[in-house]
XYZ file of C-alpha atoms in Angstrom:
741
model
C -23.269 0.804 0.251
C -23.609 -1.714 -2.554
C -23.722 -5.429 -1.966
C -21.220 -7.862 -3.451
C -22.020 -10.193 -6.318
C -22.563 -13.858 -5.735
C -19.835 -14.917 -8.130
C -20.246 -17.793 -10.513
C -18.189 -20.914 -9.949
C -14.652 -20.432 -11.218
C -13.935 -21.613 -14.722
C -10.768 -23.406 -15.741
C -7.893 -21.273 -14.425
C -6.269 -18.795 -16.739
C -2.808 -17.458 -16.142
C -3.457 -13.891 -15.077
C -0.042 -12.374 -14.676
C 1.995 -9.689 -12.971
C 4.278 -8.652 -15.751
C 5.342 -12.055 -16.956
C 5.235 -13.295 -13.369
C 2.319 -15.630 -12.751
C 0.103 -14.984 -9.744
C -1.178 -18.547 -9.801
C -0.199 -20.720 -6.838
C 3.161 -22.420 -7.220
C 3.336 -26.204 -7.156
C 5.265 -26.147 -3.881
C 2.869 -24.921 -1.219
C -0.314 -24.324 -3.241
C -2.999 -21.969 -2.026
C -6.097 -23.417 -3.690
C -9.113 -21.264 -4.470
C -11.643 -21.813 -1.687
C -15.385 -21.439 -1.895
C -16.599 -18.234 -0.273
C -13.197 -16.598 0.224
C -13.869 -13.766 -2.220
C -17.457 -13.442 -0.957
C -15.969 -12.156 2.303
C -14.290 -9.221 0.547
C -16.101 -5.885 0.395
C -14.276 -3.565 -2.054
C -16.369 -0.599 -0.891
C -14.694 -0.579 2.541
C -12.431 2.459 2.770
C -13.995 4.272 -0.176
C -15.601 6.905 2.063
C -14.802 8.974 5.122
C -13.926 12.672 5.235
C -10.837 13.550 3.164
C -7.996 14.045 3.370
C -6.931 12.191 6.547
C -10.018 10.185 7.564
C -10.747 8.801 4.108
C -9.412 5.383 3.178
C -9.129 6.563 -0.418
C -9.760 3.089 -1.824
C -11.604 2.222 -5.026
C -13.988 -0.635 -5.873
C -12.449 -0.814 -9.358
C -12.117 -4.253 -10.928
C -8.553 -5.572 -10.857
C -6.421 -8.659 -10.272
C -3.730 -9.013 -7.597
C -0.968 -6.549 -8.468
C -2.856 -5.609 -11.641
C -1.644 -2.916 -14.006
C -5.227 -2.062 -14.951
C -7.861 -1.033 -12.398
C -11.118 -0.561 -14.276
C -13.714 1.356 -12.322
C -15.822 4.444 -11.700
C -14.599 8.026 -11.465
C -17.042 9.996 -9.344
C -17.758 13.672 -8.793
C -20.151 16.024 -7.043
C -19.571 18.726 -9.653
C -22.664 18.699 -11.865
C -21.470 21.747 -13.829
C -17.908 20.938 -14.867
C -17.590 17.264 -13.926
C -14.324 17.882 -12.075
C -12.725 14.713 -10.650
C -13.295 13.707 -7.042
C -10.789 15.066 -4.542
C -9.972 11.572 -3.275
C -6.753 9.854 -4.223
C -8.567 7.062 -6.039
C -10.959 9.314 -7.953
C -13.906 7.585 -6.242
C -15.814 8.731 -3.175
C -18.714 6.821 -1.654
C -20.526 10.092 -0.958
C -20.358 11.504 -4.505
C -23.674 11.511 -6.372
C -22.400 11.518 -9.935
C -20.053 9.578 -12.182
C -17.923 11.178 -14.883
C -16.956 7.874 -16.474
C -15.220 4.536 -16.012
C -11.462 4.607 -16.499
C -8.798 1.870 -16.598
C -6.268 3.584 -14.282
C -6.669 4.158 -10.546
C -4.527 4.389 -7.408
C -6.082 2.807 -4.333
C -5.604 4.387 -0.926
C -3.287 7.307 -1.642
C -3.762 10.709 -0.056
C -3.347 12.547 -3.377
C -5.277 12.140 -6.610
C -3.760 10.762 -9.793
C -4.778 8.590 -12.773
C -8.407 8.315 -13.918
C -7.178 8.498 -17.522
C -9.500 8.387 -20.556
C -12.749 7.505 -18.761
C -15.594 6.113 -20.860
C -19.115 7.363 -20.131
C -22.100 5.644 -21.792
C -24.791 8.107 -22.852
C -28.204 7.297 -24.361
C -30.110 9.607 -26.686
C -27.663 12.257 -27.874
C -24.077 13.441 -27.533
C -23.790 16.291 -24.980
C -22.317 19.643 -25.987
C -19.324 19.381 -23.637
C -17.919 15.882 -23.294
C -15.561 16.669 -20.424
C -18.325 18.114 -18.246
C -20.806 15.296 -18.869
C -21.929 13.328 -15.815
C -24.809 11.147 -14.763
C -26.148 9.906 -11.470
C -24.845 6.752 -9.816
C -27.744 4.713 -8.468
C -25.947 3.831 -5.261
C -28.387 1.108 -4.225
C -27.496 -0.779 -7.411
C -23.712 -0.827 -6.908
C -22.119 -4.259 -6.702
C -18.466 -5.198 -6.400
C -16.323 -8.234 -5.755
C -12.605 -8.648 -6.386
C -12.294 -8.311 -10.146
C -15.810 -7.075 -10.922
C -17.904 -3.910 -10.547
C -21.434 -3.082 -11.719
C -23.860 -0.193 -11.341
C -27.029 1.276 -12.806
C -26.808 4.885 -13.960
C -29.386 7.602 -13.703
C -29.491 7.868 -17.507
C -30.815 4.313 -17.745
C -27.585 2.546 -18.718
C -26.392 -0.472 -16.735
C -22.596 -0.885 -16.569
C -20.798 -4.141 -15.772
C -16.976 -4.327 -15.609
C -14.328 -7.020 -15.186
C -10.545 -7.008 -15.438
C -7.437 -9.059 -15.992
C -3.905 -7.694 -15.447
C -3.542 -5.256 -18.370
C -6.932 -5.541 -20.040
C -10.557 -5.303 -19.073
C -14.103 -5.538 -20.368
C -17.104 -3.218 -20.152
C -20.690 -4.303 -20.823
C -23.009 -1.356 -21.473
C -26.769 -2.063 -21.505
C -28.728 0.907 -22.905
C -32.435 1.716 -22.500
C -34.672 0.213 -25.180
C -35.370 2.492 -28.117
C -32.606 4.985 -27.292
C -29.562 5.663 -29.433
C -26.385 4.346 -27.801
C -23.316 6.573 -27.488
C -20.033 6.235 -25.614
C -17.910 9.242 -24.671
C -14.157 8.877 -24.186
C -12.944 11.885 -22.217
C -9.409 13.164 -22.607
C -7.375 16.275 -23.243
C -4.852 14.087 -25.037
C -4.668 12.785 -28.575
C -7.474 10.605 -29.930
C -7.529 8.435 -33.044
C -9.674 5.716 -34.616
C -7.347 2.860 -35.690
C -10.342 0.972 -37.119
C -14.105 1.231 -37.400
C -14.512 -0.275 -33.915
C -11.508 1.080 -31.974
C -10.656 4.297 -30.126
C -7.028 4.974 -29.167
C -5.990 7.640 -26.651
C -2.619 9.065 -25.699
C -3.216 10.667 -22.296
C -0.816 12.786 -20.247
C -1.102 12.669 -16.460
C 0.853 13.442 -13.311
C 1.140 16.237 -10.760
C 0.868 13.718 -7.915
C 0.705 15.530 -4.554
C 1.445 18.801 -6.346
C 4.826 17.562 -7.575
C 6.286 18.058 -11.028
C 5.908 14.478 -12.227
C 4.442 13.419 -15.561
C 3.555 10.205 -17.345
C 2.038 9.138 -20.653
C -0.453 6.281 -20.865
C -1.840 4.759 -24.051
C -5.405 3.475 -23.851
C -7.119 1.308 -26.461
C -10.878 0.700 -26.468
C -12.024 -2.072 -28.824
C -15.795 -2.416 -29.275
C -17.671 -5.533 -30.338
C -19.285 -3.819 -33.337
C -18.473 -1.050 -35.819
C -19.356 2.560 -35.104
C -22.343 4.010 -36.918
C -21.133 7.514 -36.134
C -18.157 9.107 -34.465
C -16.557 12.443 -33.689
C -13.676 14.201 -31.970
C -14.034 17.253 -29.719
C -11.491 19.303 -27.779
C -12.155 17.265 -24.633
C -12.430 13.776 -26.081
C -14.209 11.654 -28.635
C -17.600 10.028 -29.038
C -18.855 6.984 -30.897
C -22.398 5.919 -31.734
C -24.002 2.512 -32.252
C -27.533 3.305 -33.390
C -30.222 1.762 -31.210
C -28.220 -1.219 -29.999
C -29.327 -2.468 -26.591
C -25.994 -3.966 -25.476
C -22.527 -2.772 -26.450
C -19.296 -4.297 -25.165
C -15.849 -2.743 -25.111
C -12.494 -4.289 -24.346
C -9.839 -1.953 -22.961
C -6.090 -2.200 -22.452
C -3.331 0.194 -21.442
C 0.396 0.625 -21.966
C 2.875 3.135 -20.586
C 5.115 2.525 -23.612
C 3.195 3.078 -26.858
C -0.038 2.255 -28.733
C 1.465 -1.009 -29.925
C 1.942 -2.048 -26.314
C -1.715 -1.457 -25.499
C -2.767 -3.476 -28.557
C -0.421 -6.346 -27.697
C -1.617 -6.388 -24.105
C -5.199 -6.665 -25.317
C -4.397 -9.357 -27.867
C -2.289 -11.413 -25.456
C -4.643 -11.247 -22.477
C -7.779 -11.876 -24.566
C -10.433 -10.758 -22.061
C -13.189 -12.079 -24.345
C -16.666 -10.609 -24.554
C -18.310 -12.140 -21.467
C -18.003 -10.128 -18.259
C -19.210 -13.093 -16.213
C -16.564 -15.425 -17.634
C -13.742 -12.934 -17.193
C -14.924 -12.137 -13.653
C -15.056 -15.845 -12.776
C -11.514 -16.273 -14.070
C -10.319 -13.349 -11.982
C -12.278 -14.577 -8.975
C -10.311 -17.809 -9.042
C -7.020 -15.922 -9.005
C -8.208 -13.775 -6.108
C -9.381 -16.876 -4.264
C -5.917 -18.374 -4.561
C -4.138 -15.243 -3.337
C -6.552 -14.565 -0.479
C -6.302 -18.243 0.433
C -2.663 -17.743 1.358
C -4.045 -16.930 4.792
C -6.885 -19.296 5.648
C -8.756 -18.346 8.817
C -11.484 -20.060 10.799
C -13.366 -19.368 13.994
C -13.957 -15.954 15.443
C -16.555 -13.374 14.484
C -17.803 -13.536 10.847
C -17.774 -9.752 10.562
C -14.167 -9.601 11.731
C -13.306 -12.281 9.185
C -14.798 -10.107 6.426
C -12.825 -7.068 7.576
C -9.686 -9.217 7.657
C -10.131 -10.599 4.157
C -10.981 -7.167 2.817
C -7.782 -5.852 4.403
C -5.759 -8.654 2.807
C -7.421 -7.842 -0.523
C -6.288 -4.217 -0.222
C -2.731 -5.348 0.576
C -2.629 -7.358 -2.658
C -3.827 -4.562 -4.972
C -0.430 -2.813 -5.111
C 2.318 -2.369 -6.189
C 1.491 -2.558 -9.874
C 3.506 -3.240 -13.049
C 4.257 -0.643 -15.699
C 5.834 -3.211 -18.018
C 3.822 -4.622 -20.894
C 3.139 -8.295 -21.488
C 6.086 -8.334 -23.912
C 8.436 -7.030 -21.184
C 8.836 -3.452 -22.418
C 8.586 -0.574 -19.961
C 9.507 3.133 -19.714
C 12.649 3.697 -17.674
C 13.737 6.539 -15.418
C 16.153 7.591 -18.166
C 13.316 8.304 -20.609
C 14.105 5.247 -22.710
C 12.157 2.074 -23.370
C 13.710 -1.011 -21.766
C 12.953 -4.691 -22.199
C 12.702 -7.318 -19.461
C 13.115 -11.073 -19.836
C 10.252 -13.494 -19.364
C 9.331 -13.789 -15.692
C 10.298 -10.227 -14.790
C 8.109 -7.171 -14.206
C 8.876 -3.517 -13.573
C 6.797 -2.408 -10.597
C 5.710 1.096 -9.698
C 3.189 2.833 -7.407
C 5.483 1.929 -4.505
C 4.362 4.128 -1.620
C 7.741 4.035 0.101
C 7.350 5.918 3.403
C 4.006 4.212 3.981
C 4.604 0.589 3.050
C 8.000 -0.293 4.537
C 6.616 -0.735 8.044
C 3.832 -3.259 7.422
C 3.059 -4.096 3.807
C 6.551 -4.976 2.581
C 7.182 -7.465 5.429
C 3.781 -9.044 4.741
C 4.423 -9.301 1.002
C 7.872 -10.752 1.681
C 6.268 -13.380 3.908
C 3.400 -14.293 1.556
C 4.837 -13.473 -1.859
C 8.632 -13.216 -1.638
C 8.730 -13.206 -5.437
C 6.702 -9.979 -5.570
C 8.696 -8.336 -2.756
C 11.894 -9.244 -4.611
C 10.421 -7.684 -7.755
C 9.840 -4.485 -5.758
C 13.508 -4.280 -4.771
C 14.756 -5.167 -8.245
C 12.466 -2.518 -9.731
C 13.813 0.153 -7.377
C 17.349 -0.901 -8.266
C 16.621 -0.552 -11.993
C 15.176 2.901 -11.293
C 18.456 3.873 -9.641
C 20.595 2.486 -12.452
C 18.561 4.412 -15.040
C 17.750 7.559 -13.076
C 20.777 7.995 -10.839
C 19.146 7.474 -7.441
C 16.807 5.124 -5.617
C 13.336 6.709 -5.630
C 11.249 7.480 -2.569
C 7.827 7.122 -4.194
C 7.978 5.982 -7.848
C 4.944 6.583 -10.034
C 5.268 5.136 -13.549
C 8.767 6.211 -14.646
C 9.513 9.095 -12.278
C 10.154 9.645 -8.595
C 7.449 11.850 -7.121
C 9.697 12.567 -4.116
C 6.674 12.463 -1.818
C 7.329 12.191 1.944
C 10.664 12.378 3.740
C 13.428 9.919 4.421
C 15.145 7.419 2.153
C 12.498 4.705 2.100
C 14.181 2.415 -0.431
C 16.522 1.365 2.394
C 13.931 -0.021 4.837
C 11.945 -1.468 1.919
C 14.930 -3.471 0.712
C 16.007 -4.442 4.222
C 12.524 -5.504 5.340
C 12.013 -7.500 2.153
C 15.334 -9.298 2.657
C 14.692 -9.965 6.344
C 11.321 -11.625 5.739
C 12.454 -13.814 2.874
C 12.632 -11.842 -0.387
C 16.160 -12.924 -1.270
C 16.013 -12.877 -5.083
C 17.703 -9.485 -5.353
C 21.152 -8.259 -6.460
C 22.213 -7.701 -2.855
C 25.704 -6.293 -3.456
C 24.457 -3.853 -6.093
C 21.508 -2.730 -3.963
C 23.770 -2.126 -0.964
C 26.147 -0.191 -3.204
C 23.350 2.111 -4.366
C 22.054 2.603 -0.825
C 25.499 3.499 0.514
C 26.211 5.860 -2.374
C 22.889 7.576 -1.755
C 23.447 7.677 2.001
C 26.862 9.339 1.584
C 26.175 11.753 -1.297
C 25.396 15.273 -0.156
C 24.361 16.133 -3.715
C 21.879 13.242 -3.810
C 18.184 13.072 -2.897
C 18.678 13.013 0.891
C 17.561 16.502 1.845
C 19.693 18.110 4.553
C 22.310 15.363 4.442
C 25.248 17.759 4.861
C 23.924 18.906 8.231
C 22.889 15.387 9.195
C 26.452 14.176 8.698
C 28.002 17.258 10.333
C 25.646 17.827 13.258
C 23.894 14.508 13.651
C 20.461 15.968 12.875
C 18.642 17.818 10.100
C 17.932 21.311 11.425
C 14.768 23.349 11.083
C 13.680 25.619 9.513
C 16.180 24.877 6.752
C 14.333 21.616 6.173
C 10.677 22.012 7.065
C 10.282 18.532 8.565
C 13.829 18.309 9.860
C 12.983 16.324 12.989
C 11.077 13.539 11.261
C 13.639 13.556 8.444
C 16.342 12.909 11.055
C 14.351 10.026 12.512
C 13.715 8.558 9.078
C 17.411 8.792 8.186
C 18.316 7.075 11.457
C 15.950 4.190 10.697
C 17.135 4.153 7.073
C 20.753 3.964 8.203
C 19.948 1.067 10.497
C 18.320 -0.735 7.561
C 21.431 -0.119 5.445
C 23.614 -1.487 8.234
C 21.597 -4.718 8.229
C 21.824 -5.173 4.473
C 25.521 -4.270 4.456
C 26.098 -6.904 7.105
C 24.251 -9.470 4.975
C 26.457 -8.500 2.031
C 29.630 -8.985 4.074
C 30.502 -5.270 4.299
C 31.180 -5.176 8.029
C 32.885 -1.789 8.047
C 29.951 -0.196 6.259
C 27.533 -1.987 8.575
C 29.294 -0.597 11.657
C 29.414 2.923 10.240
C 25.732 2.992 9.395
C 24.795 1.434 12.722
C 26.572 4.354 14.387
C 24.576 6.784 12.260
C 21.333 5.090 13.339
C 21.806 6.649 16.778
C 21.207 10.166 15.478
C 17.744 10.144 17.043
C 19.375 10.903 20.400
C 20.255 14.402 19.199
C 16.523 15.214 19.124
C 15.839 14.198 22.718
C 14.799 17.341 24.605
C 15.800 16.655 28.234
C 13.395 19.288 29.556
C 10.250 18.014 27.884
C 11.463 14.418 27.587
C 10.238 14.378 24.010
C 11.848 14.118 20.620
C 11.850 17.677 19.296
C 13.121 19.598 16.268
C 16.381 21.537 16.616
C 17.798 24.432 14.678
C 21.361 24.631 13.368
C 22.610 26.122 16.641
C 21.273 23.127 18.541
C 18.374 24.966 20.174
C 15.102 23.179 20.890
C 11.783 25.080 20.713
C 11.580 27.539 23.640
C 9.469 26.592 26.680
C 6.631 28.934 25.692
C 6.129 27.072 22.394
C 3.665 24.185 22.511
C 5.773 21.041 22.233
C 2.907 18.843 21.047
C 1.910 20.670 17.869
C 1.430 18.666 14.705
C 3.662 19.077 11.727
C 6.120 21.599 13.191
C 9.324 19.853 12.254
C 7.496 16.535 11.869
C 5.759 15.279 8.738
C 2.198 14.110 9.390
C 2.661 13.892 13.113
C 3.647 15.625 16.326
C 6.439 15.108 18.870
C 4.392 12.714 21.013
C 3.475 10.503 18.077
C 7.051 10.311 16.855
C 8.429 9.870 20.374
C 6.388 6.728 20.983
C 6.889 5.153 17.566
C 9.633 6.886 15.623
C 12.727 4.936 16.665
C 11.986 1.298 15.759
C 15.673 0.333 15.808
C 16.201 1.270 19.461
C 12.894 1.434 21.292
C 14.478 0.264 24.541
C 17.011 3.075 24.368
C 14.336 5.616 23.517
C 11.902 4.601 26.243
C 14.713 4.391 28.783
C 15.555 8.020 28.009
C 12.053 9.229 28.857
C 11.966 8.386 32.566
C 11.234 5.392 34.764
C 9.244 2.554 33.248
C 6.260 3.430 35.438
C 6.401 7.063 34.276
C 6.654 6.075 30.617
C 3.816 3.562 30.935
C 1.643 6.272 32.459
C 2.447 8.642 29.608
C 1.566 5.909 27.139
C -1.746 5.298 28.898
C -2.585 8.993 28.506
C -1.392 8.905 24.892
C -3.837 6.098 24.086
C -6.813 7.779 25.753
C -7.702 8.647 22.173
C -6.647 6.413 19.295
C -7.037 8.437 16.130
C -7.013 12.170 16.773
C -4.972 13.350 13.817
C -2.474 15.999 14.833
C -3.654 16.360 18.434
C -1.354 15.150 21.255
C -2.640 11.567 21.347
C -2.319 8.515 19.133
C -3.030 8.687 15.403
C -3.259 4.994 14.560
C -4.681 5.796 11.141
C -1.279 7.150 10.103
C 2.139 5.549 9.848
C 4.137 7.387 12.572
C 1.831 5.848 15.212
C 1.731 2.325 13.755
C 4.383 0.921 16.117
C 3.391 2.815 19.256
C 1.120 0.173 20.900
C 4.103 -2.192 21.071
C 6.063 0.276 23.206
C 4.457 -1.601 26.104
C 6.230 -4.771 24.921
C 9.587 -3.061 25.482
C 8.353 -2.026 28.940
C 7.557 -5.642 29.817
C 3.771 -5.195 29.719
C 2.383 -6.868 26.570
C -1.108 -7.069 28.077
C -1.426 -3.309 27.682
C -0.381 -3.606 24.047
C -3.224 -6.074 23.531
C -5.711 -3.711 25.165
C -4.808 -0.931 22.726
C -4.674 -3.147 19.635
C -8.040 -4.758 20.382
C -9.616 -1.349 20.970
C -8.177 -0.059 17.718
C -9.523 -2.912 15.613
C -12.944 -2.667 17.254
C -13.281 1.126 17.208
C -11.475 2.174 14.036
C -12.331 -0.534 11.476
C -15.761 -1.497 10.145
C -17.572 -2.927 7.122
C -18.589 0.491 5.816
C -17.185 2.946 3.263
C -15.783 4.889 6.238
C -14.401 1.657 7.676
C -10.709 2.597 7.586
C -9.209 5.071 10.088
C -7.097 6.864 7.483
C -5.602 6.686 4.017
C -4.961 3.046 3.198
C -1.738 4.153 1.478
C -1.705 1.334 -1.072
C -2.222 -1.338 1.572
C -0.058 -0.080 4.451
C -2.965 0.498 6.836
C -4.691 -2.733 5.826
C -1.458 -4.645 6.421
C -1.464 -3.334 10.018
C -4.873 -4.960 10.486
C -3.773 -8.240 8.884
C -0.655 -8.550 11.045
C -2.423 -7.744 14.308
C -5.288 -10.119 13.529
C -2.731 -12.916 13.302
C -1.347 -11.925 16.701
C 1.916 -10.690 15.172
C 3.512 -7.368 14.239
C 6.846 -6.547 12.493
C 8.950 -4.493 14.881
C 12.112 -3.141 13.264
C 12.585 -2.619 9.506
C 15.609 -4.668 8.514
C 15.055 -7.434 11.070
C 12.691 -10.429 10.969
C 11.450 -9.898 14.521
C 7.706 -9.761 15.193
C 5.853 -9.014 18.387
C 3.530 -11.751 19.627
C 0.012 -11.121 20.862
C -3.401 -12.743 20.784
C -4.761 -13.666 17.330
C -8.432 -12.968 16.647
C -9.149 -16.305 14.948
C -9.207 -19.792 16.413
C -6.971 -20.940 13.583
C -4.988 -19.212 10.849
C -2.949 -21.079 8.254
C -0.374 -18.955 6.426
C 0.806 -20.430 3.119
C 3.769 -18.476 1.733
C 4.527 -18.978 -1.937
C 7.139 -21.722 -2.104
C 7.601 -21.812 1.665
C 6.559 -23.904 4.636
C 3.085 -23.466 6.085
C 2.735 -21.566 9.368
C -0.259 -22.475 11.544
C -1.369 -20.114 14.328
C -4.007 -21.262 16.819
C -5.781 -19.605 19.707
C -7.621 -21.210 22.605
C -9.148 -19.893 25.787
C -11.331 -16.941 26.777
C -10.313 -13.307 27.003
C -7.810 -11.295 25.022
C -4.620 -11.496 27.055
C -1.894 -14.031 26.343
C -1.490 -16.621 29.085
C 1.031 -18.841 27.327
C 2.625 -19.485 23.939
C 4.152 -22.598 22.447
C 6.284 -22.494 19.311
C 6.685 -25.811 17.512
C 5.599 -27.492 20.742
C 8.025 -25.717 23.067
C 6.896 -23.149 25.602
C 8.039 -19.571 24.968
C 7.796 -16.608 27.316
C 9.502 -14.069 25.053
C 7.015 -11.568 23.644
C 8.541 -11.707 20.168
C 9.554 -14.217 17.482
C 12.083 -14.477 14.667
C 10.410 -15.041 11.275
C 13.598 -15.208 9.212
C 13.172 -17.913 6.557
C 15.751 -20.249 8.105
C 14.264 -19.920 11.606
C 10.561 -19.511 10.853
C 8.410 -21.791 13.016
C 5.709 -24.104 11.689
C 3.252 -23.868 14.607
C 2.404 -21.097 17.055
C -0.198 -21.908 19.715
C -1.513 -19.078 21.885
C -3.611 -19.604 25.003
C -5.567 -16.574 26.178
C -7.363 -15.596 29.352
C -9.183 -12.692 30.960
C -6.999 -10.116 32.672
C -3.313 -9.317 32.549
C -0.880 -12.204 32.968
C 2.842 -12.539 33.740
C 3.557 -13.870 30.249
C 6.178 -11.812 28.423
C 6.915 -9.538 31.387
C 10.419 -10.701 32.303
C 13.458 -8.586 31.385
C 14.683 -11.310 29.011
C 11.254 -11.579 27.359
C 11.298 -8.142 25.761
C 11.909 -7.598 22.047
C 15.465 -6.761 21.000
C 16.740 -3.257 20.405
C 19.797 -2.292 18.383
C 21.654 0.617 20.004
C 24.168 2.513 17.911
C 27.818 2.159 18.790
C 28.135 5.951 18.800
C 25.489 8.677 18.538
C 28.023 11.336 17.627
C 29.288 12.728 14.356
C 30.335 10.346 11.634
C 33.486 9.671 9.632
C 33.523 9.712 5.863
C 33.381 6.744 3.566
C 35.434 3.812 4.724
C 35.656 2.158 1.339
C 34.107 -1.105 2.530
């Protein structure tokens, strides 16, 4: 594993931007860059582990917070054909070879995409087959910090990279006396706009095997003219004689070549990697400084800041610096100054943890997410589940735009067209010819039957949670009739409760559960990326009290949970899978049983056993920050409970002091004192509180939370009135049609 750089002192701040939206601290509630903050981040964490489920899938590529461009290595173990790595990011810590350094990556996804137009420096001579060319990565030489990456190659070239939002810089140091060449690999169109520029039009897509496509325009601008050049079927090459050091600026656009050129000209990355990296380091310091922590274990602090770094990598803009972007209708649209069109929104993954965290820290970005999804719907007809560039990949089940919008609103992202968003959500939730698979049966029966829909059980649970989220937003918009109707629909989970097994189970169209001789704990039979146990203990966030009360006495359910957490990350086996989203909420089931000490036992074990400062240091796909957000929340002693509400569970923070500085909002200070890991008492703004949860809505958000801990379980949070709220449906039965409200 490579070591991080010791970054130079930040230079005068430059306005690195998300779209036209500045990521600099706002005047109200600044988060100043702090010495050493970025030194705690290790971008290699999560870049290893066995794929597909135990790999974090992250990349050490250089980028800024919410950067459009992620400039970094594309690795392979295929020395014959140079085929891309199987990881979602295109980088694997165990690969021996590099096929190039490209400006597009996706960090933490379970499926591979991007890696467009990689540049590979080659000394000596141009190889016969550009696309198959690789060279060794000298792993001991790898270095990375937020915004910078460097490595020595087996062919003698040293590569140093830095990035801004839409542009980046490569420094290529060649061996003395060797001719210097650079390969630009692509199956797309290549041109030479000048004697020192290479332009590429690359076609990508096929994310998770789906029929999605995108076009990206890449411009490489070198610091000297070519002495030779050529185009092959799999790319282009340029030569520079026996130059020792060659630099190349790079920019991208999803609109056209002019967009890439404008992005490069407007962002002006310069020709010094160190200066650009220092500029970017200052921006990262400001964003990471939104949560200042002190005390506690230094290694835990590094894991925490690395997790926060991963949260802030996505989503990413597809709009150019001039506001143009490709729409879902196939047309080019133009945004006003201050607006950005965001994509790479990993819907099913991020609504539970990352969106609430972004809405707390950066409500402007979370609002941009919702506005971007709304524009997608206006242009494409429906709200997307998982947008990638200008198409919906349709990956995963459910209708994730609903809990994304509702969670964003609940935690403070209020700069959205609420009435219009609710209108789109309701239209989508009522349209049997829309993207909700199995909706006709869901409305008629109350569940989505199998085998007609492969993951009918988890789809039902997602729709129930989605409908609850819609009810919350409809209520905020003043549509009380719609809110009541969708609240009733949120009770559809009860139709999946198998009274014999006391588990949530798939049902067919006749209403039959799996027969007794069929294993009721099998992964992925009716459930996407999970099994009945995992969904039973975490799949009904809107009514956990109702769910747990349906499973037996509290003592019985607590015992089942204890058995469930015997193992914490078993994949599809009948125990917890905390490295995947369906199990994220399950430790807090104990909160609803009046036993928060047991929650703390599980959460502390999970952080200690499943996270580390290694490439295999994440327990699963990071899913564009969703898994890392789980770590951030729990380290603060908080956890968002129900998408669409601002309620968070309270537990023991890992740091003596954490200061949360939301953009434009009041500072929240969380302190911990005392030995042990169990909560003995909590004060909120100086007043004692026994409830095991808090309301973080903007108007009711506290300024100070003080937690006192001790060894051993305590009576704190155990009273019936201390449990988190649940939101039972008014009726779990079939549903009327549209009420016009």
